[in-house]
Coordinates of C-alpha atoms in Angstrom, one line a residue:
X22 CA 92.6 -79.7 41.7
X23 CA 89.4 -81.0 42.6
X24 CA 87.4 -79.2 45.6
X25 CA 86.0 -81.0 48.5
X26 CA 83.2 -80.4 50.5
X27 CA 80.6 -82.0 52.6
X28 CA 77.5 -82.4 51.0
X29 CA 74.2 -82.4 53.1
X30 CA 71.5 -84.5 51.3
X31 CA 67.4 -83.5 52.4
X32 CA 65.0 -85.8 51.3
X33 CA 61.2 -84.7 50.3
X34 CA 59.1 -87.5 50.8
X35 CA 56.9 -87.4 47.4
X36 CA 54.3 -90.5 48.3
X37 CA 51.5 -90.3 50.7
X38 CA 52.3 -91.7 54.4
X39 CA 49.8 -93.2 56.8
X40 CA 50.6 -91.6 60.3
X41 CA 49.6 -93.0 63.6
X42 CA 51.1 -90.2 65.9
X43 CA 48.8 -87.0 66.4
X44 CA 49.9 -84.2 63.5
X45 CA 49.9 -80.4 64.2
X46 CA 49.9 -78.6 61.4
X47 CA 51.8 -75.3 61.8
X48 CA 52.0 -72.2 59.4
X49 CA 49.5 -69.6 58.9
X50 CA 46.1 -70.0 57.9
X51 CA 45.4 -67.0 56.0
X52 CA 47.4 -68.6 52.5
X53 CA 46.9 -72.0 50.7
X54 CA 49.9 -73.3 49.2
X55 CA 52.8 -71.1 48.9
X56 CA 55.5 -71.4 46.4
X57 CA 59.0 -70.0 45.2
X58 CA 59.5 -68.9 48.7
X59 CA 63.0 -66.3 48.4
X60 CA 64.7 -64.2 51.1
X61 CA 65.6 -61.1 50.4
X62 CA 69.0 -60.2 49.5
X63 CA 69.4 -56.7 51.9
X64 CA 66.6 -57.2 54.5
X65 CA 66.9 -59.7 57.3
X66 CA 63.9 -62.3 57.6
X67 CA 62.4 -61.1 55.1
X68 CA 60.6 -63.8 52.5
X69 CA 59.0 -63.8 49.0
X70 CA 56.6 -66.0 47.7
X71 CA 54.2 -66.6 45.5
X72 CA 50.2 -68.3 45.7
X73 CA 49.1 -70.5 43.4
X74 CA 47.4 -67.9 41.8
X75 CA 48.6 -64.1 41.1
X76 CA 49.6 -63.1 44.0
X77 CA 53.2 -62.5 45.4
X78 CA 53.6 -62.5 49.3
X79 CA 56.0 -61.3 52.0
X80 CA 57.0 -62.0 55.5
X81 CA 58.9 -60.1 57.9
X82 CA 59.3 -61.9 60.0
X83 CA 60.7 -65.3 59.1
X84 CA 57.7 -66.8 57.7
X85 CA 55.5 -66.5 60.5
X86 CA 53.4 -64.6 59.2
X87 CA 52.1 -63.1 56.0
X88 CA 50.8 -60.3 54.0
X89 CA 50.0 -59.4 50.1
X90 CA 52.9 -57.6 48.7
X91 CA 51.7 -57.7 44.7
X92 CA 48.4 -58.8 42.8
X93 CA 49.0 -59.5 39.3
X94 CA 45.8 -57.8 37.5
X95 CA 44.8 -61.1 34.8
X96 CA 42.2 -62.8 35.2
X97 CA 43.5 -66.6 34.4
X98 CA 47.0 -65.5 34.8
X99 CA 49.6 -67.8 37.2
X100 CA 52.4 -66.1 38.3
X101 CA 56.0 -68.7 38.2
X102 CA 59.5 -69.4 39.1
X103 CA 59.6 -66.2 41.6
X104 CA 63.3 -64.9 41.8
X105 CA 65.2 -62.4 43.9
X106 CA 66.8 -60.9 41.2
X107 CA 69.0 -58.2 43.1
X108 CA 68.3 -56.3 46.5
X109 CA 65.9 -53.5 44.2
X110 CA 63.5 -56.4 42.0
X111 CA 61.8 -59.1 42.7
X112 CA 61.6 -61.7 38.7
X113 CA 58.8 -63.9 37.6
X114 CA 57.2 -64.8 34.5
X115 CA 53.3 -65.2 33.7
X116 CA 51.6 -68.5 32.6
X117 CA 48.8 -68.9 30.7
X118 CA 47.3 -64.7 30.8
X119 CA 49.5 -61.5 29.8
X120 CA 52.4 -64.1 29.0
X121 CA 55.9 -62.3 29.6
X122 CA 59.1 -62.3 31.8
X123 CA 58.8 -59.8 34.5
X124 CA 60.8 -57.5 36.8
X125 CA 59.2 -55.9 39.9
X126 CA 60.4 -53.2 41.5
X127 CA 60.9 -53.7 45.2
X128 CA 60.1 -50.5 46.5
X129 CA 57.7 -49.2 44.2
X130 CA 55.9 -52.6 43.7
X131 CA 55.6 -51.3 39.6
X132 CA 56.5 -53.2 36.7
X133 CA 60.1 -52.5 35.9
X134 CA 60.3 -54.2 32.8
X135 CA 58.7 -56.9 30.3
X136 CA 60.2 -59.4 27.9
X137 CA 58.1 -60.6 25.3
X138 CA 59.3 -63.7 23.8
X139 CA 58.6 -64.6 20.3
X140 CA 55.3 -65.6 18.3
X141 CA 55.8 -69.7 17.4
X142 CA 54.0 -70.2 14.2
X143 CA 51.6 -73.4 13.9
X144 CA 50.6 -73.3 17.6
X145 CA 47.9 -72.0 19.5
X146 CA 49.0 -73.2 23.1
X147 CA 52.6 -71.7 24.0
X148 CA 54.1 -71.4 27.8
X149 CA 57.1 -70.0 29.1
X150 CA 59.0 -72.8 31.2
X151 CA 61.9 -71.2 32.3
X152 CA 64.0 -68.7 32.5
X153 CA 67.5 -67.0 33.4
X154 CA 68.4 -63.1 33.7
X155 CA 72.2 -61.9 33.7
X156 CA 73.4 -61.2 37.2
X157 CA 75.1 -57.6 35.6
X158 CA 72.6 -57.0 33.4
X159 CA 68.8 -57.1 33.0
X160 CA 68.6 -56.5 29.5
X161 CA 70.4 -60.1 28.8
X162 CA 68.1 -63.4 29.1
X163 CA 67.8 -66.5 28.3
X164 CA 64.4 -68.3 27.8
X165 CA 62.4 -71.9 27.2
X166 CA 59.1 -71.4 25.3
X167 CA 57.3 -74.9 25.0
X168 CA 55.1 -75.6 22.5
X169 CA 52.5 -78.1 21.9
X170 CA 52.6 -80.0 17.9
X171 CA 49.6 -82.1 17.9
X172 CA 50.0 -84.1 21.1
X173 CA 54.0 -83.4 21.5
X174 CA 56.3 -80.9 23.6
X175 CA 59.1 -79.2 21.8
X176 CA 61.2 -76.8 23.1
X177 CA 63.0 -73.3 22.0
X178 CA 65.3 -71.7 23.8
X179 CA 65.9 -67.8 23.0
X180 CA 68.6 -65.5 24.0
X181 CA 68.5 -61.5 23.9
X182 CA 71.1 -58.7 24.9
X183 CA 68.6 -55.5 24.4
X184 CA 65.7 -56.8 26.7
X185 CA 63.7 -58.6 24.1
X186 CA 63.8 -56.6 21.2
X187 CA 65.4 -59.0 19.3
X188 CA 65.9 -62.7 20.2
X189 CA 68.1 -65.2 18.9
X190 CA 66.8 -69.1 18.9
X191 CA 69.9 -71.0 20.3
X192 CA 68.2 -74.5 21.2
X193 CA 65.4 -76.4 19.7
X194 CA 64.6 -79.8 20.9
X195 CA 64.1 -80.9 17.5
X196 CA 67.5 -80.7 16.4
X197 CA 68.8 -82.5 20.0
X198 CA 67.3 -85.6 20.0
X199 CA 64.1 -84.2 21.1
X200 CA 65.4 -83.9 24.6
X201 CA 63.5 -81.4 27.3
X202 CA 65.2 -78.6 28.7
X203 CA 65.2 -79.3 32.3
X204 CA 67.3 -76.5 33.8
X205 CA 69.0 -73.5 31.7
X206 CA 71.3 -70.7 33.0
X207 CA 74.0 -67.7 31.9
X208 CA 77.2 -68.4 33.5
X209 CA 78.0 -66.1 36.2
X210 CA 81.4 -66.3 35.0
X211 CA 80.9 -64.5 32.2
X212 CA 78.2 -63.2 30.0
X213 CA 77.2 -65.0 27.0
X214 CA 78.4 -68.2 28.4
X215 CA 75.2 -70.1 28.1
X216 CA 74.4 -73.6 30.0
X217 CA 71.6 -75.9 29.1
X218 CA 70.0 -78.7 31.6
X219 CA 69.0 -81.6 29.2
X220 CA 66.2 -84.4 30.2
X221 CA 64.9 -87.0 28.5
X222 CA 63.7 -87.4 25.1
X223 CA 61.6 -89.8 22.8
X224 CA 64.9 -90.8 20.6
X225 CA 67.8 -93.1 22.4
X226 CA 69.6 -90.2 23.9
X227 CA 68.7 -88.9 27.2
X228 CA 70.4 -86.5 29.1
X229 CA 73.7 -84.1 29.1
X230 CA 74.7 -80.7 30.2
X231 CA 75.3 -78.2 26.7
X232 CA 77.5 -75.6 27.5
X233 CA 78.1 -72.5 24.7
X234 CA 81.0 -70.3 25.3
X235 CA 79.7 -68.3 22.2
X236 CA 75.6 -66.6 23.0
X237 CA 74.7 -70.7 21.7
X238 CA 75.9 -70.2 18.3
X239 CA 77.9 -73.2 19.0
X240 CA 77.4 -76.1 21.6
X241 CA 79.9 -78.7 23.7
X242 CA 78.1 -81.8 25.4
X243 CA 79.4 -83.3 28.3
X244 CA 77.0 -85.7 31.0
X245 CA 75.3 -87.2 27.6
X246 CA 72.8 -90.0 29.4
X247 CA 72.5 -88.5 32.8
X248 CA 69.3 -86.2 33.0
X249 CA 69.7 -83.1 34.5
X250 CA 67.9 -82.4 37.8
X251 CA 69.5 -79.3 39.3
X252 CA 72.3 -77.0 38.3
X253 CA 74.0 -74.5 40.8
X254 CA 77.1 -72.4 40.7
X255 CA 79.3 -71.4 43.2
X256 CA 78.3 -67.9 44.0
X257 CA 82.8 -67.6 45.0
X258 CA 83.9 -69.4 41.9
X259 CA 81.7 -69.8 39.3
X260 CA 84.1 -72.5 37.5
X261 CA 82.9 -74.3 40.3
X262 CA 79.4 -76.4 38.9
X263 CA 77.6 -78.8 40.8
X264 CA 75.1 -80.9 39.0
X265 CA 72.1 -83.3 40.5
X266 CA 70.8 -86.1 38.3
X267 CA 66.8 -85.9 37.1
X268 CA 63.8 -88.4 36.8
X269 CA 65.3 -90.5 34.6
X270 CA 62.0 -93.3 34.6
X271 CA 63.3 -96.8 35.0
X272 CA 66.5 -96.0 33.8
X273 CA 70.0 -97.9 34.4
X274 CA 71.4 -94.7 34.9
X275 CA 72.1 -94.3 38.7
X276 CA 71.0 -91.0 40.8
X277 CA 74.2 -88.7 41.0
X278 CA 75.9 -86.0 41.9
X279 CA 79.0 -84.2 39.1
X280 CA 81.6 -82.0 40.6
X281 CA 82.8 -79.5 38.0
X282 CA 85.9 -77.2 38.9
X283 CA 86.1 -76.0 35.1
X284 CA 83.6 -74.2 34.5
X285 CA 81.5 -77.8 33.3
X286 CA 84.3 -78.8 30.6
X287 CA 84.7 -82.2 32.8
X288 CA 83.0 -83.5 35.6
X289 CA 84.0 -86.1 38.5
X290 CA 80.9 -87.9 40.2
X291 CA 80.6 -87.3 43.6
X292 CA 81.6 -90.8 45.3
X293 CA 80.8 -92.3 49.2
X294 CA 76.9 -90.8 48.5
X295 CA 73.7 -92.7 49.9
X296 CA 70.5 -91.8 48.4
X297 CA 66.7 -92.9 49.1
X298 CA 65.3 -95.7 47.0
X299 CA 61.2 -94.5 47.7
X300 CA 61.2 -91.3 45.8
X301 CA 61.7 -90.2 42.1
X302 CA 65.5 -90.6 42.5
X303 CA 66.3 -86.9 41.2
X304 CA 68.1 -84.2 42.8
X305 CA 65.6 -81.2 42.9
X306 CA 67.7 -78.1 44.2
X307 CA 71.4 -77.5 45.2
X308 CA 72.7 -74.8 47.5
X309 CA 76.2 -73.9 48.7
X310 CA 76.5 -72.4 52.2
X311 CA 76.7 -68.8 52.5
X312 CA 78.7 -69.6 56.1
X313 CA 80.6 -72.6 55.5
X314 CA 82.1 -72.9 51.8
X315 CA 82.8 -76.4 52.5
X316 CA 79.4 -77.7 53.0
X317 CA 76.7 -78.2 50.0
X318 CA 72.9 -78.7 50.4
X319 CA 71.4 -81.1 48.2
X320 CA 67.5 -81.4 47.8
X321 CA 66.6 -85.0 47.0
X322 CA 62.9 -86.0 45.6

């Protein structure tokens, strides 16, 4: 049976406006731009978030105000994609300097742990794009490592068990059609369920959602055309998958949102939506409500 829910679209206006009306700007003035901003699971008003730099940040007090919680000690090094992992450890991985997937503990604000991801051969410009870490267990991940060959970006995707000492490659771009890896995640449902965002590619196939039952020794497509913009699971029932539609640049394929109640073996679009026609016409971030579990937020750009 399919679930129902009311699904609360916010739209993030991505082009430049011309304003007549006076503006206030209101925040602090101490930080630039902050990004990756995360509450914390077991204190209330209390925020994480990173600069543009290497510095994580924290507020106590509902973003009113801020303070320097962690410095990362590189010199050229960005920290990206801050996480909440659980109510001890804050994740994040390094760009560019001391390259690595990082856990941070909390209370000791010490480096918990450090996954290494594997050499690529033939390059000398490799990044870290994204990641996922078991909700159970730390030790499990799953990782995109982008490449450059010559004036092209590929993609591999590697999956470990014993925090990096060994990885297995289960994705690369080169035998998919080229296609990006927009999102990735393990299930929550279970572990070694592994689910793979697709975007677009230089070949005719675009898109899909590749789900592995297996650790991604094997692969079933499903949403093959649709780019993938945002993936979220219900943190009650993790059958329960809701996906948003990416950039899809010019496109025929219409900006959506798929309603999965098995775990992403089907999907049902979500019908009776209206979307913005002056953005990029992708779905950037999905919520569910932790007080209503009938309403959805849905992040438009």
């Amino acid at each position: 049976m399919q679930k129902f829910f009311t699904l609360l679209i916010i739209t993030l206006i991505s082009s430049s406006l011309k304003l007549n009306a006076q503006v206030d700007i209101i925040g602090s003035e101490n930080y630039g731009i902050l990004q990756d901003l995360s509450y914390d699971i077991s204190v209330e008003n209390r925020i994480f978030a990173t600069t543009v730099t290497n510095h994580i940040v924290v507020s106590n007090d509902n973003g009113a105000t801020w303070e320097v919680f962690y410095a990362f000690k590189t010199k050229t090094g960005n920290i990206k994609d801050l996480k909440v992992y659980d109510k001890d450890h804050l994740s994040f991985f390094m760009h560019n300097d001391a390259k690595g997937i990082y856990l941070l503990d909390i209370k000791t604000k010490e480096i918990a742990k450090k996954f290494t991801l594997p050499e690529i051969e033939g390059t000398d410009f490799s990044w870290i794009d994204s990641y996922d870490i078991d909700s159970k267990n730390s030790d499990i991940i799953l990782a995109n490592q982008m490449y450059k060959e010559g004036y092209k970006n590929k993609s591999k995707v590697y999956y470990t068990e014993d925090a990096g000492k060994n990885w297995n490659m289960v994705y690369f771009s080169d035998d998919h059609d080229k296609r990006s890896i927009n999102r990735l995640a393990i299930s929550p449902e279970k572990t070694g369920k592994l689910v793979l965002g697709l975007g677009l590619g230089p070949e005719e196939i675009d898109g899909g959602i590749l789900i592995s039952e297996d650790k991604g020794t094997t692969w079933a497509e499903t949403l093959t055309g649709s780019a993938c913009g945002a993936i979220e699971f219900d943190p009650k029932d993790p059958t329960h998958i809701i996906m948003g539609t990416g950039i899809m640049h010019g496109s025929d394929v219409e900006e959506a949102l798929f309603n999965s109640n098995d775990g992403g073996k089907t999907w049902v679009k979500v019908e009776g939506l209206t979307f913005t026609d002056f953005t990029s016409d992708c779905i950037k971030g999905i919520k569910f409500s932790k007080k209503d579990d009938n309403i959805v937020y849905a992040i438009e750009y």
